[in-house]
Amino acid sequence: MSSTTTLRKLEVVSPVPADIDIANSVEPVHISQIAKDLNLTPNHYDLYGKYKAKVLLSVLDELEGSQDGYYVVVGGITPTPLGEGKSTTTVGLCQALGAFLDKKVVTCVRQPSQGPTFGIKGGAAGGGYSQVIPMDEFNLHLTGDIHAITAANNLLAAAIDTRIFHESTQSDKALFNRLCPPNKEGKRSFSDVMFRRLKKLGISKTNPDDLTPEEVNKFARLDIDPDSITWRRVMDINDRFLRKISIGQGPDEKGMVRETAFDISVASEIMAVLALTTSLADMRERLGKMVVGNSKSGDPVTADDLGVGGALTVLMKDAIHPTLMQTLEGTPVLVHAGPFANIAHGNSSIVADKIALKLVGPGGFVVTEAGFGADIGAEKFMNIKCRYSGLTPQCAIIVATIRALKMHGGGPAVVAGKPLDHAYLTENVGLVEAGCVNMARHISNTKSYGVNVVVAINMFSTDTEAELNAVRSAALAAGAYDAVICTHHAHGGKGAVDLGIAVQKACENVTQPLKFLYPLDLSIKEKIEAIAKSYGASGVEYSEQAEKKIEMYSKQGFSGLPICMAKTQYSFSDNAAAKGAPSGFVLPIRDVRASIGAGFIYPLVGTMSTMPGLPTRPCFYDIDIDTTTGKVTGLS
């Protein structure tokens, strides 16, 4: 990429300024130039302003016969609440590969939710001199994908309650007459989506007038059991007061009150569908197959049963295309999908990775990030994302910090918004070495998939040489291919050149095929137990509710799906306070849910919430706009 015109030399200063100040100090190039460097023509993308473009899926069809580049996933050790710099490392590595090592490279990352942006953690554009820009556009509305998901999700929620309402007040005949009304000539017809329900019911007739009264009943009456509904409304803001609500309080709803809840938008199954889909046709099928609850006789009810699968796809038709952006040093970025890793599968989209791998070609690099620690994001990357994509990574990076390792070694609690304890700011090699058990388990778990593991030690100014050397030694002893000290936060791509070289060697020297943690033909419980074992658990305990759900999903034919654990990101166990590498604990499964359209079963471990709350002092206190320049201030 050295011949391109988009690469920029960063003027770094010390101490490192605020992220938003660095982002605002660099003028991005027009996104058409970034596209040109990837050999994309204006026919391959739709512009969204000067600095964003949607890359069309037709690019994949055009490049179908070409070879892929190297595929790298970035995970981490079990983090502190402050995060350990996975996004920053992902971006810094790509800046190193593209701007310093002359490699074709594309960064593939998730779109951030506005929940953390205005809540505790802040944005997810990277940090320091390793960022995606413009960072305000990246962290806020981007190209509207999450808003499209919110709209589609809530249309389906409205369809569910409305259908129950209308079925409760109408006879079979009246329902059928309204679902299939006669046209001006008095002829009835089924809409296209209705044929999906007819096929599911084993009815092959194409003329509504030919249905028997029994077939009319089966077709028109979904008979949804309100207590079985799993579909919730969503919004992309942290709001703890929506965790439990009642709906149907209006006088016109005739006493149809039902308890439900809101989830955050990125926890919607539609987000997971977007991330795991492989084409527009595949997305249409997945959206239609989403199960929202059961009929009173125990049959699953889908979005297509409600007649809304096609409409959902229309709302998502632009969201399926990844968004092209750039890093501070002018290397290309594809931003697409944003499922959380603790309550969903935590990876950006398959289609973005596939497009990127074709665009960089042989010898090029696609670097993608898997959320939170490798026990969550990287495990789901391997066992869910790679299973559906058919792609094989050559290298996995595990990001580690001295700060987090000290915490795992027995250091004081790290609390967001509070100053770090003295123990984290002064040398303590013993504390670091004690905490390396956490990193070692992540390394051995990740190596078991057949990839080479490189540890990226994300260096902070308070880290000492003795502490850094202790981590490097422990990483190599645990089986890492290499362990590299990185300063990309302070120096941009230049600070990750050694990491880039190590990653290239790791990719070139893979000797094993990709191995999954479990085969799909195991029972739901056996798959859950395989994952629990990788956490260090000695066994699994199922609540009565979880037992019933496992039995129901197995009976409905869904036991062949992969497992997506909803678990705290702050420990291998269900107890966020259990640091290091706990073992011998029993993992409690409180409930089990299913995302049939997305294609996984997700057990809820302990007390995971799918709607975060705001702290006493949310990030929004610092966010404002300069009314003279129109530039956003205070985003982190």
PDB file of N, CA and C in Angstrom, residues 52 248 292 412 484:
ATOM      1  N   LYS A  52     -17.668   8.445   4.688  1.00  0.00           N
ATOM      2  CA  LYS A  52     -18.248   7.110   4.881  1.00  0.00           C
ATOM      3  C   LYS A  52     -18.855   6.645   3.554  1.00  0.00           C
ATOM      4  N   GLY A 248     -50.005  -2.483  27.018  1.00  0.00           N
ATOM      5  CA  GLY A 248     -51.435  -2.738  26.828  1.00  0.00           C
ATOM      6  C   GLY A 248     -52.300  -2.055  27.875  1.00  0.00           C
ATOM      7  N   VAL A 292     -40.393 -16.106  17.838  1.00  0.00           N
ATOM      8  CA  VAL A 292     -40.767 -15.061  18.801  1.00  0.00           C
ATOM      9  C   VAL A 292     -41.461 -15.618  20.036  1.00  0.00           C
ATOM     10  N   PRO A 412      -5.952  -4.607  44.094  1.00  0.00           N
ATOM     11  CA  PRO A 412      -7.233  -4.020  44.511  1.00  0.00           C
ATOM     12  C   PRO A 412      -8.202  -3.917  43.336  1.00  0.00           C
ATOM     13  N   VAL A 484       4.773  -9.549  22.215  1.00  0.00           N
ATOM     14  CA  VAL A 484       5.381  -8.307  21.736  1.00  0.00           C
ATOM     15  C   VAL A 484       4.877  -7.112  22.542  1.00  0.00           C
TER      16      VAL A 484
END
